[in-house]
mmCIF file of C-alpha atoms and ligand atoms in Angstrom:
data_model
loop_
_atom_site.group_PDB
_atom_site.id
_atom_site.type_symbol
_atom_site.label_atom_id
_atom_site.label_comp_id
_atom_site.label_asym_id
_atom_site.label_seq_id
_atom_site.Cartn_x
_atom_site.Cartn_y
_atom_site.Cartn_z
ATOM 1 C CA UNK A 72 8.985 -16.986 -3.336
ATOM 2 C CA UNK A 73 8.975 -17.878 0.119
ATOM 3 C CA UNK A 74 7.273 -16.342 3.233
ATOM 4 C CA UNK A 75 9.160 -16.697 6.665
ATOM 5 C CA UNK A 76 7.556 -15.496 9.934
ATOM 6 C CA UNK A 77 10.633 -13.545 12.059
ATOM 7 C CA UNK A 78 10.525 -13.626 15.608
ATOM 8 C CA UNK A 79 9.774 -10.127 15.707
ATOM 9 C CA UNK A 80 6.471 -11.269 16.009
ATOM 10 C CA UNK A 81 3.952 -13.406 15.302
ATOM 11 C CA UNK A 82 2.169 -11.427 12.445
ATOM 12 C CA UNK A 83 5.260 -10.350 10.975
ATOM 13 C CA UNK A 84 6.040 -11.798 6.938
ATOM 14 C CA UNK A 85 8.811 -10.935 5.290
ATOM 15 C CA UNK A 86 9.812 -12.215 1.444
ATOM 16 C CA UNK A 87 12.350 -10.782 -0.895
ATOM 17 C CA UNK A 88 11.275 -10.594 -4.611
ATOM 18 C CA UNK A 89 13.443 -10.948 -7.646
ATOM 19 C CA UNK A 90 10.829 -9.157 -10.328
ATOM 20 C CA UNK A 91 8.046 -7.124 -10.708
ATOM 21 C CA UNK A 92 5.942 -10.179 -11.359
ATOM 22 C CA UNK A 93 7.078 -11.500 -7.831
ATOM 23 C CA UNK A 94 6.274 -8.708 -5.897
ATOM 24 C CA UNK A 95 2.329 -8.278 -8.159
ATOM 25 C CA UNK A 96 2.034 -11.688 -6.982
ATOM 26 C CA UNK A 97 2.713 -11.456 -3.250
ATOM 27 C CA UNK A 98 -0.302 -8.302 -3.684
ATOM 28 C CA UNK A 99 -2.809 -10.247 -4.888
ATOM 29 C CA UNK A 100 -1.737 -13.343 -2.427
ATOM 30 C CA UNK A 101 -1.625 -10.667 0.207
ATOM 31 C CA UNK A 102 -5.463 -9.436 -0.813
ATOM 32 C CA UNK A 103 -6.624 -12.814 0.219
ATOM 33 C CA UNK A 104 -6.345 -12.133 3.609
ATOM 34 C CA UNK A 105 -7.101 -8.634 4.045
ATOM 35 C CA UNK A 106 -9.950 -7.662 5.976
ATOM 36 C CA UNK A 107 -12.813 -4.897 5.721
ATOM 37 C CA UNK A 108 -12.505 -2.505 6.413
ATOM 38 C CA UNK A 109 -8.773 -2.208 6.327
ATOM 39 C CA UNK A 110 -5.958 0.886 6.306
ATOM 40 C CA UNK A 111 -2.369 -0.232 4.444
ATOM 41 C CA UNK A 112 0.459 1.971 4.667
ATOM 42 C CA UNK A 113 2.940 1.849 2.468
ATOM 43 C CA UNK A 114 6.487 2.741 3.039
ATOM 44 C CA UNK A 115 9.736 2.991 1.526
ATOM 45 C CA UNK A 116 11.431 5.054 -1.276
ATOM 46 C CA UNK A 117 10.776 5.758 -4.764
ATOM 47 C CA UNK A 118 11.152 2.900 -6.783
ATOM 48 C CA UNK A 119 10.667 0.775 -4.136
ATOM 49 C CA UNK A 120 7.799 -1.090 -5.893
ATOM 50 C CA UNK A 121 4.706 0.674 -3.746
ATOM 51 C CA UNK A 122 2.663 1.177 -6.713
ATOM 52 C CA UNK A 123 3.524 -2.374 -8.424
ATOM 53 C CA UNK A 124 2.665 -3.862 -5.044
ATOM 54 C CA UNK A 125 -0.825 -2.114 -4.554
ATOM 55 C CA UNK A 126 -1.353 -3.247 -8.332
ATOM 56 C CA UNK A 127 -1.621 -7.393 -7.380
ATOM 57 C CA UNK A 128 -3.433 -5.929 -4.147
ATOM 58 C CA UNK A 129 -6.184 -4.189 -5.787
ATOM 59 C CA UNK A 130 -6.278 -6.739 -8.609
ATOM 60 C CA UNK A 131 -6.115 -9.826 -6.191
ATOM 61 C CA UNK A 132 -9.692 -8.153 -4.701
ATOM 62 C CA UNK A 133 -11.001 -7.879 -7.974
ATOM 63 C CA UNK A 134 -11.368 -4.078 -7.801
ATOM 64 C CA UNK A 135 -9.511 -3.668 -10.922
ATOM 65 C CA UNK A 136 -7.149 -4.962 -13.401
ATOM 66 C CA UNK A 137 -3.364 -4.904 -12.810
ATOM 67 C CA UNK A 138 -2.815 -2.683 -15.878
ATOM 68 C CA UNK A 139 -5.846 0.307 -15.012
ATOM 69 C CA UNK A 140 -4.062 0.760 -11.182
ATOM 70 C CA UNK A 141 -2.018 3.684 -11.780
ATOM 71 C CA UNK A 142 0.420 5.439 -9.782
ATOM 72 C CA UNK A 143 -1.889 8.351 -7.991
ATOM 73 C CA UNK A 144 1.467 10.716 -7.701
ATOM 74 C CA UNK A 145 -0.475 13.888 -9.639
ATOM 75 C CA UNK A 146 -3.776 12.316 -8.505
ATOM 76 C CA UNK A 147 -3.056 11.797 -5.227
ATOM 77 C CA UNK A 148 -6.436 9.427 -4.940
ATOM 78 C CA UNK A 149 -8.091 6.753 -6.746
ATOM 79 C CA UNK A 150 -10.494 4.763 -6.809
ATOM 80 C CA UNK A 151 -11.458 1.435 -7.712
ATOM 81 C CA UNK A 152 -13.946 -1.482 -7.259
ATOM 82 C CA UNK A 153 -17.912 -1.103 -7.402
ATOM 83 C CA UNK A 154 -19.198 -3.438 -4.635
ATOM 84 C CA UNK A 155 -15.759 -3.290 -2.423
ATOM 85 C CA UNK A 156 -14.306 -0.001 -2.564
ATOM 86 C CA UNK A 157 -10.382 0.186 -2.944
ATOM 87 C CA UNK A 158 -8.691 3.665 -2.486
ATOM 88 C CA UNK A 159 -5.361 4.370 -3.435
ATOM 89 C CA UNK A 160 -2.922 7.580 -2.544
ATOM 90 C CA UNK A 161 0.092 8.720 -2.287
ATOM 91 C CA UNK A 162 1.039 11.461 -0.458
ATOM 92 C CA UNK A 163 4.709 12.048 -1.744
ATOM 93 C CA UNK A 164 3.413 15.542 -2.879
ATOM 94 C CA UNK A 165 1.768 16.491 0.848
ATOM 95 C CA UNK A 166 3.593 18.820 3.226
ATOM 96 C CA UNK A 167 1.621 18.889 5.895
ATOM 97 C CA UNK A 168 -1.624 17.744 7.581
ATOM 98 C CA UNK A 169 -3.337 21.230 7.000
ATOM 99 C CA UNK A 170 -3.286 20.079 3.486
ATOM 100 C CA UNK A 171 -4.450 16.715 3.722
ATOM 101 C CA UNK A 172 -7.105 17.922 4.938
ATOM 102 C CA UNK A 173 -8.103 19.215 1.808
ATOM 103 C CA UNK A 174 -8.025 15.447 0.368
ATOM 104 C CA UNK A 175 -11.504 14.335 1.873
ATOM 105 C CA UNK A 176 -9.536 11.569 3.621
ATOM 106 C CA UNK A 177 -11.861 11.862 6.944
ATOM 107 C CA UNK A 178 -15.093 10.629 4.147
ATOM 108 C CA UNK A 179 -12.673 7.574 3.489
ATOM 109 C CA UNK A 180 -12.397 6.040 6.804
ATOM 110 C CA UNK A 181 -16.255 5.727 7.501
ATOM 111 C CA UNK A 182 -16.636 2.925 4.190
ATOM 112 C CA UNK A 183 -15.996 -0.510 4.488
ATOM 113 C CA UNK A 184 -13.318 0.194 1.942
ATOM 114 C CA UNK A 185 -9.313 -1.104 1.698
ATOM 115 C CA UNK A 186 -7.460 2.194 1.873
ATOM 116 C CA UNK A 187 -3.915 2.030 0.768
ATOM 117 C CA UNK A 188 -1.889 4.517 1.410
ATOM 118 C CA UNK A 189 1.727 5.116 -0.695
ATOM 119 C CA UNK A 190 4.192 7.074 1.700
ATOM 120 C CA UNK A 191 1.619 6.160 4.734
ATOM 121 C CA UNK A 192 3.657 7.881 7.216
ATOM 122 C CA UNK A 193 2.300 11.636 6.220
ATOM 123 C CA UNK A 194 -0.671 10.607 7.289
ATOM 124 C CA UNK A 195 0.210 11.469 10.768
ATOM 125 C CA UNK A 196 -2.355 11.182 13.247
ATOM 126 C CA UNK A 197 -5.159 12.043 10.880
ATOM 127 C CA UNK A 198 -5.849 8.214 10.390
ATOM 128 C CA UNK A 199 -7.170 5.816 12.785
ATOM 129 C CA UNK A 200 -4.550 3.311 14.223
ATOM 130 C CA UNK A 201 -2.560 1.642 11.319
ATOM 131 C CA UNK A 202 -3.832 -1.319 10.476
ATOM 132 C CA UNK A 203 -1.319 -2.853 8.435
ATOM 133 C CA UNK A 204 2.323 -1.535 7.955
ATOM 134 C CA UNK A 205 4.175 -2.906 4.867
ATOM 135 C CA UNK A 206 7.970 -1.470 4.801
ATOM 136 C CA UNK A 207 9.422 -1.822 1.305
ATOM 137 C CA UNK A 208 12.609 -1.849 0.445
ATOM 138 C CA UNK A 209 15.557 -1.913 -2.973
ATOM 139 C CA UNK A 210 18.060 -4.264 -2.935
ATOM 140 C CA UNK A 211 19.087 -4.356 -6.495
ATOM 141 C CA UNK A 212 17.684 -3.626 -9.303
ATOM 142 C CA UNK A 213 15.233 -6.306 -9.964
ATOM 143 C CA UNK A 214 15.212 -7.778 -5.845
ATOM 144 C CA UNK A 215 12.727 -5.421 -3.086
ATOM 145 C CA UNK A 216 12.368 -6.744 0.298
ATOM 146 C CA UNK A 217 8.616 -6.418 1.811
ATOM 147 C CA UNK A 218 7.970 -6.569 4.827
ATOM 148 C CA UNK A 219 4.571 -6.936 6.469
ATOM 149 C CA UNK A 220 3.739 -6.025 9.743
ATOM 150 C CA UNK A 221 -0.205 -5.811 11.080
ATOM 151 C CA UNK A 222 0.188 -3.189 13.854
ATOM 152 C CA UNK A 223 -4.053 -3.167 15.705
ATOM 153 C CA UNK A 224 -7.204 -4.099 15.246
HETATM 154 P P1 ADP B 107 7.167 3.185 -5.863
HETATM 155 O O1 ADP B 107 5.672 3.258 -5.980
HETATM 156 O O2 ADP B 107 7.633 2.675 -4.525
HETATM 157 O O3 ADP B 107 7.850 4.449 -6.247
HETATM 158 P P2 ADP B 107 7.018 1.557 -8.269
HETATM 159 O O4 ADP B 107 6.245 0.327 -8.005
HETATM 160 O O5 ADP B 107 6.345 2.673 -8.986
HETATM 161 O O6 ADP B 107 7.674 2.062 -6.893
HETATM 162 O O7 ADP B 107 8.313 1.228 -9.119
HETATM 163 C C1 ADP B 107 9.105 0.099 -8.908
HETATM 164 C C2 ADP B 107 9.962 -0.063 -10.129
HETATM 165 O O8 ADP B 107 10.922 -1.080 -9.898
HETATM 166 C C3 ADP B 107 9.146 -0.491 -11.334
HETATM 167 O O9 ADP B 107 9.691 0.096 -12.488
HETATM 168 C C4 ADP B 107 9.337 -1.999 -11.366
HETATM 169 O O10 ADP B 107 9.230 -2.549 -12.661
HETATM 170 C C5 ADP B 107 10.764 -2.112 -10.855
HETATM 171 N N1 ADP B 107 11.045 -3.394 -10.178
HETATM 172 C C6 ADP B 107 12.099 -4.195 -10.442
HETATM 173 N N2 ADP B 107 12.113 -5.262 -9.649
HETATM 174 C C7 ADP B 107 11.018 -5.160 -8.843
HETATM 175 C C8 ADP B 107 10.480 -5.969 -7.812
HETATM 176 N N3 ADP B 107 11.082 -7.105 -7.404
HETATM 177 N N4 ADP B 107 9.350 -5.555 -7.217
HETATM 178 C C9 ADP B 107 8.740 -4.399 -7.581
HETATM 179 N N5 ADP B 107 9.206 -3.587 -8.551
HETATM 180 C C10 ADP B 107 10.333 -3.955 -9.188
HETATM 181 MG MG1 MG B 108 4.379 4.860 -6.243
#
């Protein structure tokens, strides 16, 4: 697995993965150098590998093991991690920002937690600025381009 910077930017990474075990492996390699508090949203279509992604991430910060980090697509929130605090959504299921609001997001953002977020972009403009943007994406069955893009401070 190799990591190539694009010109797009300087903070830009972008890798293509040929298994699962790849893309669990970029998460927890991409944990290392997340910082606190942190937002992640996740994009990119069903099956993309979201979920197996945030699995390395929240097992690369020692929140939790790769095999308890569940898909939160009934759920719509987890959480995981004593010390550090690692929330995990999706909001495939959400239709609007009248009802994420009935989520408890707002309590989220005050911790010094890693919030990721699966299908980041309902979020709308309930969140503060983006932190990190990671764009996922299927190739074939077994290959998913990431793509990792920090956005502010
Ligand atoms: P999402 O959360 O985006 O819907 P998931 O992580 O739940 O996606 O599902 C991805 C599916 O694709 C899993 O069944 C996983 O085993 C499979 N897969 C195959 N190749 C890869 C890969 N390179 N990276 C991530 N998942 C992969
Ligand atoms: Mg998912």
């Amino acid at each position: 697995m190799s990591v190539a910077k694009t010109g797009a930017g300087e903070n830009i990474k972008e890798v293509v993965t040929h298994s699962p075990e790849e893309t669990l492996a970029f998460g927890r390699e991409l944990a290392k150098s997340l910082e606190r508090p942190s937002l992640i949203l996740l994009r990119g279509d069903l099956g993309s590998g979201k979920t197996t992604l945030t699995k390395g991430i929240v097992a690369g910060l020692g929140a939790a093991r790769e095999e308890d980090v569940t898909s939160p697509s009934f759920t719509l929130l987890h959480e995981y991690g004593a010390e550090l605090k690692v929330y995990h959504a999706d909001l495939y299921r959400i239709e609007d920002s009248r009802e994420l609001g009935t989520l408890g997001f707002d309590d989220l953002w005050t911790q010094n937690a890693i919030v990721i977020v699966e299908w980041g972009e309902k979020l709308w403009d309930n969140a503060p600025a983006p932190q990190v943007v990671i764009q996922m994406e299927y190739i074939s069955s077994e290959e998913r381009r990431i793509r990792v893009e920090r956005v502010s401070e």
